[in-house]
């Protein structure tokens, strides 16, 4: 009888743990292709594309991005390939990048990796800040039909 009671308690604890695990919603799936832009000073334009891929952790994504910074007044264009990680933290996303290659433009110590702190606005939009050489308003929009 005692053994049956212990088994029932064990099953009840397992059911409660399972129920608690299911009670916490999964983070949103931000995997897919994204276009982004940031509002730099009037003399420069900044935009690019990113591809976020799922990992085994539903709140972590691998990513690669290509950013383009065009400053016609200074006759400078950078196209920079970067690897990155994207982490969902509460209702936001932190993108941390590492420069891989300067596709266009001479490598420069003044060009910093393009890191972002974003808020998920809806399934196709994230807004926040670009942190590079300075801090600038930024927006990410899901590329048309691009959900992985």
PDB file of C-alpha atoms in Angstrom:
ATOM      1  CA  UNK A   1       0.000   0.000   0.000  1.00  0.00           C
ATOM      2  CA  UNK A   2       2.803   2.424   0.912  1.00  0.00           C
ATOM      3  CA  UNK A   3       4.565   1.547  -2.313  1.00  0.00           C
ATOM      4  CA  UNK A   4       1.414   2.310  -4.348  1.00  0.00           C
ATOM      5  CA  UNK A   5       1.051   5.668  -2.577  1.00  0.00           C
ATOM      6  CA  UNK A   6       4.681   6.548  -3.350  1.00  0.00           C
ATOM      7  CA  UNK A   7       4.136   5.603  -6.972  1.00  0.00           C
ATOM      8  CA  UNK A   8       1.036   7.808  -7.143  1.00  0.00           C
ATOM      9  CA  UNK A   9       2.915  10.728  -5.563  1.00  0.00           C
ATOM     10  CA  UNK A  10       5.748  10.208  -8.024  1.00  0.00           C
ATOM     11  CA  UNK A  11       3.339  10.173 -10.962  1.00  0.00           C
ATOM     12  CA  UNK A  12       1.573  13.277  -9.651  1.00  0.00           C
ATOM     13  CA  UNK A  13       4.908  15.116  -9.267  1.00  0.00           C
ATOM     14  CA  UNK A  14       5.901  14.082 -12.786  1.00  0.00           C
ATOM     15  CA  UNK A  15       2.558  15.282 -14.169  1.00  0.00           C
ATOM     16  CA  UNK A  16       2.921  18.619 -12.339  1.00  0.00           C
ATOM     17  CA  UNK A  17       6.475  19.095 -13.617  1.00  0.00           C
ATOM     18  CA  UNK A  18       5.347  18.272 -17.133  1.00  0.00           C
ATOM     19  CA  UNK A  19       2.399  20.638 -16.803  1.00  0.00           C
ATOM     20  CA  UNK A  20       4.665  23.445 -15.506  1.00  0.00           C
ATOM     21  CA  UNK A  21       7.057  22.923 -18.401  1.00  0.00           C
ATOM     22  CA  UNK A  22       4.163  23.193 -20.844  1.00  0.00           C
ATOM     23  CA  UNK A  23       2.800  26.275 -19.080  1.00  0.00           C
ATOM     24  CA  UNK A  24       5.824  28.326 -20.116  1.00  0.00           C
ATOM     25  CA  UNK A  25       5.381  29.382 -23.741  1.00  0.00           C
ATOM     26  CA  UNK A  26       8.181  28.836 -26.197  1.00  0.00           C
ATOM     27  CA  UNK A  27       9.982  31.972 -27.332  1.00  0.00           C
ATOM     28  CA  UNK A  28       8.912  33.333 -30.724  1.00  0.00           C
ATOM     29  CA  UNK A  29      10.539  31.795 -33.774  1.00  0.00           C
ATOM     30  CA  UNK A  30      12.614  34.547 -35.365  1.00  0.00           C
ATOM     31  CA  UNK A  31      14.397  32.177 -37.754  1.00  0.00           C
ATOM     32  CA  UNK A  32      14.420  33.248 -41.369  1.00  0.00           C
ATOM     33  CA  UNK A  33      15.593  36.028 -43.644  1.00  0.00           C
ATOM     34  CA  UNK A  34      15.517  39.637 -42.459  1.00  0.00           C
ATOM     35  CA  UNK A  35      16.256  43.043 -43.982  1.00  0.00           C
ATOM     36  CA  UNK A  36      17.495  45.735 -41.643  1.00  0.00           C
ATOM     37  CA  UNK A  37      18.323  49.405 -41.686  1.00  0.00           C
ATOM     38  CA  UNK A  38      19.527  51.992 -39.232  1.00  0.00           C
ATOM     39  CA  UNK A  39      19.209  55.753 -39.163  1.00  0.00           C
ATOM     40  CA  UNK A  40      22.772  57.028 -39.377  1.00  0.00           C
ATOM     41  CA  UNK A  41      23.593  60.717 -39.813  1.00  0.00           C
ATOM     42  CA  UNK A  42      22.305  62.223 -43.068  1.00  0.00           C
ATOM     43  CA  UNK A  43      25.642  61.732 -44.794  1.00  0.00           C
ATOM     44  CA  UNK A  44      25.457  57.904 -44.630  1.00  0.00           C
ATOM     45  CA  UNK A  45      22.995  55.102 -45.384  1.00  0.00           C
ATOM     46  CA  UNK A  46      23.076  51.791 -43.533  1.00  0.00           C
ATOM     47  CA  UNK A  47      21.173  48.610 -44.389  1.00  0.00           C
ATOM     48  CA  UNK A  48      21.645  44.914 -44.890  1.00  0.00           C
ATOM     49  CA  UNK A  49      20.311  41.398 -44.716  1.00  0.00           C
ATOM     50  CA  UNK A  50      20.490  38.715 -42.056  1.00  0.00           C
ATOM     51  CA  UNK A  51      19.737  35.000 -41.973  1.00  0.00           C
ATOM     52  CA  UNK A  52      18.799  33.583 -38.566  1.00  0.00           C
ATOM     53  CA  UNK A  53      18.893  29.808 -38.118  1.00  0.00           C
ATOM     54  CA  UNK A  54      17.452  27.791 -35.234  1.00  0.00           C
ATOM     55  CA  UNK A  55      19.614  25.929 -32.728  1.00  0.00           C
ATOM     56  CA  UNK A  56      18.684  23.280 -30.189  1.00  0.00           C
ATOM     57  CA  UNK A  57      17.825  26.079 -27.750  1.00  0.00           C
ATOM     58  CA  UNK A  58      14.573  27.759 -28.920  1.00  0.00           C
ATOM     59  CA  UNK A  59      15.790  31.105 -27.536  1.00  0.00           C
ATOM     60  CA  UNK A  60      19.137  31.039 -29.400  1.00  0.00           C
ATOM     61  CA  UNK A  61      19.754  31.470 -33.121  1.00  0.00           C
ATOM     62  CA  UNK A  62      22.846  31.278 -35.244  1.00  0.00           C
ATOM     63  CA  UNK A  63      23.076  34.011 -37.805  1.00  0.00           C
ATOM     64  CA  UNK A  64      25.034  35.612 -40.552  1.00  0.00           C
ATOM     65  CA  UNK A  65      24.551  39.121 -41.788  1.00  0.00           C
ATOM     66  CA  UNK A  66      25.861  41.394 -44.475  1.00  0.00           C
ATOM     67  CA  UNK A  67      25.789  45.102 -43.717  1.00  0.00           C
ATOM     68  CA  UNK A  68      26.242  47.960 -46.178  1.00  0.00           C
ATOM     69  CA  UNK A  69      27.284  51.435 -45.114  1.00  0.00           C
ATOM     70  CA  UNK A  70      27.364  54.032 -47.876  1.00  0.00           C
ATOM     71  CA  UNK A  71      28.689  57.544 -47.235  1.00  0.00           C
ATOM     72  CA  UNK A  72      28.794  59.383 -50.589  1.00  0.00           C
ATOM     73  CA  UNK A  73      30.080  62.655 -49.097  1.00  0.00           C
ATOM     74  CA  UNK A  74      33.186  60.807 -47.945  1.00  0.00           C
ATOM     75  CA  UNK A  75      33.330  58.505 -50.981  1.00  0.00           C
ATOM     76  CA  UNK A  76      33.239  55.494 -48.648  1.00  0.00           C
ATOM     77  CA  UNK A  77      31.299  52.268 -49.016  1.00  0.00           C
ATOM     78  CA  UNK A  78      31.596  49.274 -46.732  1.00  0.00           C
ATOM     79  CA  UNK A  79      29.969  45.921 -47.362  1.00  0.00           C
ATOM     80  CA  UNK A  80      30.833  43.715 -44.414  1.00  0.00           C
ATOM     81  CA  UNK A  81      30.149  40.012 -43.916  1.00  0.00           C
ATOM     82  CA  UNK A  82      29.599  39.026 -40.270  1.00  0.00           C
ATOM     83  CA  UNK A  83      28.672  35.992 -38.221  1.00  0.00           C
ATOM     84  CA  UNK A  84      26.441  36.504 -35.239  1.00  0.00           C
ATOM     85  CA  UNK A  85      24.287  35.021 -32.535  1.00  0.00           C
ATOM     86  CA  UNK A  86      20.769  36.177 -31.767  1.00  0.00           C
ATOM     87  CA  UNK A  87      19.399  35.551 -28.279  1.00  0.00           C
ATOM     88  CA  UNK A  88      15.815  36.095 -27.191  1.00  0.00           C
ATOM     89  CA  UNK A  89      15.775  37.685 -23.753  1.00  0.00           C
ATOM     90  CA  UNK A  90      12.283  38.377 -22.377  1.00  0.00           C
ATOM     91  CA  UNK A  91      10.559  40.284 -25.214  1.00  0.00           C
ATOM     92  CA  UNK A  92      13.761  41.393 -26.897  1.00  0.00           C
ATOM     93  CA  UNK A  93      16.550  40.103 -29.096  1.00  0.00           C
ATOM     94  CA  UNK A  94      20.274  40.688 -28.667  1.00  0.00           C
ATOM     95  CA  UNK A  95      22.365  40.258 -31.821  1.00  0.00           C
ATOM     96  CA  UNK A  96      26.118  40.037 -31.270  1.00  0.00           C
ATOM     97  CA  UNK A  97      28.286  40.064 -34.389  1.00  0.00           C
ATOM     98  CA  UNK A  98      31.847  39.313 -35.412  1.00  0.00           C
ATOM     99  CA  UNK A  99      33.351  40.697 -38.603  1.00  0.00           C
ATOM    100  CA  UNK A 100      34.385  37.944 -41.029  1.00  0.00           C
ATOM    101  CA  UNK A 101      35.255  39.816 -44.191  1.00  0.00           C
ATOM    102  CA  UNK A 102      35.191  43.257 -45.781  1.00  0.00           C
ATOM    103  CA  UNK A 103      33.574  42.468 -49.127  1.00  0.00           C
ATOM    104  CA  UNK A 104      33.861  46.097 -50.210  1.00  0.00           C
ATOM    105  CA  UNK A 105      35.950  48.835 -48.646  1.00  0.00           C
ATOM    106  CA  UNK A 106      39.296  48.629 -46.926  1.00  0.00           C
ATOM    107  CA  UNK A 107      39.285  46.984 -43.500  1.00  0.00           C
ATOM    108  CA  UNK A 108      39.179  49.686 -40.853  1.00  0.00           C
ATOM    109  CA  UNK A 109      39.574  49.706 -37.084  1.00  0.00           C
ATOM    110  CA  UNK A 110      36.827  52.355 -37.122  1.00  0.00           C
ATOM    111  CA  UNK A 111      34.260  49.888 -38.495  1.00  0.00           C
ATOM    112  CA  UNK A 112      32.966  47.954 -35.500  1.00  0.00           C
ATOM    113  CA  UNK A 113      30.873  44.772 -35.557  1.00  0.00           C
ATOM    114  CA  UNK A 114      27.187  45.560 -35.988  1.00  0.00           C
ATOM    115  CA  UNK A 115      25.417  44.604 -32.753  1.00  0.00           C
ATOM    116  CA  UNK A 116      21.723  45.173 -32.118  1.00  0.00           C
ATOM    117  CA  UNK A 117      19.321  45.274 -29.194  1.00  0.00           C
ATOM    118  CA  UNK A 118      15.805  44.855 -30.559  1.00  0.00           C
ATOM    119  CA  UNK A 119      12.235  44.562 -29.335  1.00  0.00           C
ATOM    120  CA  UNK A 120       9.956  42.099 -31.131  1.00  0.00           C
ATOM    121  CA  UNK A 121       7.124  44.307 -32.390  1.00  0.00           C
ATOM    122  CA  UNK A 122       5.268  41.545 -34.239  1.00  0.00           C
ATOM    123  CA  UNK A 123       6.050  38.397 -36.253  1.00  0.00           C
ATOM    124  CA  UNK A 124       7.634  40.433 -39.056  1.00  0.00           C
ATOM    125  CA  UNK A 125       9.171  43.472 -37.336  1.00  0.00           C
ATOM    126  CA  UNK A 126      11.799  44.145 -34.673  1.00  0.00           C
ATOM    127  CA  UNK A 127      12.852  47.661 -33.665  1.00  0.00           C
ATOM    128  CA  UNK A 128      15.605  48.966 -31.448  1.00  0.00           C
ATOM    129  CA  UNK A 129      19.197  50.130 -31.652  1.00  0.00           C
ATOM    130  CA  UNK A 130      22.300  49.416 -33.718  1.00  0.00           C
ATOM    131  CA  UNK A 131      25.494  49.531 -31.689  1.00  0.00           C
ATOM    132  CA  UNK A 132      28.502  49.948 -33.960  1.00  0.00           C
ATOM    133  CA  UNK A 133      30.866  52.873 -33.774  1.00  0.00           C
ATOM    134  CA  UNK A 134      27.920  54.725 -32.168  1.00  0.00           C
ATOM    135  CA  UNK A 135      24.276  54.024 -31.256  1.00  0.00           C
ATOM    136  CA  UNK A 136      21.550  54.470 -33.892  1.00  0.00           C
ATOM    137  CA  UNK A 137      17.812  53.640 -34.206  1.00  0.00           C
ATOM    138  CA  UNK A 138      17.324  50.413 -36.175  1.00  0.00           C
ATOM    139  CA  UNK A 139      14.547  48.317 -37.647  1.00  0.00           C
ATOM    140  CA  UNK A 140      14.506  44.699 -38.831  1.00  0.00           C
ATOM    141  CA  UNK A 141      11.764  43.519 -41.211  1.00  0.00           C
ATOM    142  CA  UNK A 142      11.217  39.932 -42.219  1.00  0.00           C
ATOM    143  CA  UNK A 143      11.944  39.399 -45.906  1.00  0.00           C
ATOM    144  CA  UNK A 144       8.774  38.590 -47.863  1.00  0.00           C
ATOM    145  CA  UNK A 145       7.629  35.072 -47.085  1.00  0.00           C
ATOM    146  CA  UNK A 146      10.908  34.144 -45.409  1.00  0.00           C
ATOM    147  CA  UNK A 147      10.153  32.069 -42.336  1.00  0.00           C
ATOM    148  CA  UNK A 148      12.367  29.061 -41.623  1.00  0.00           C
TER     149      UNK A 148
END
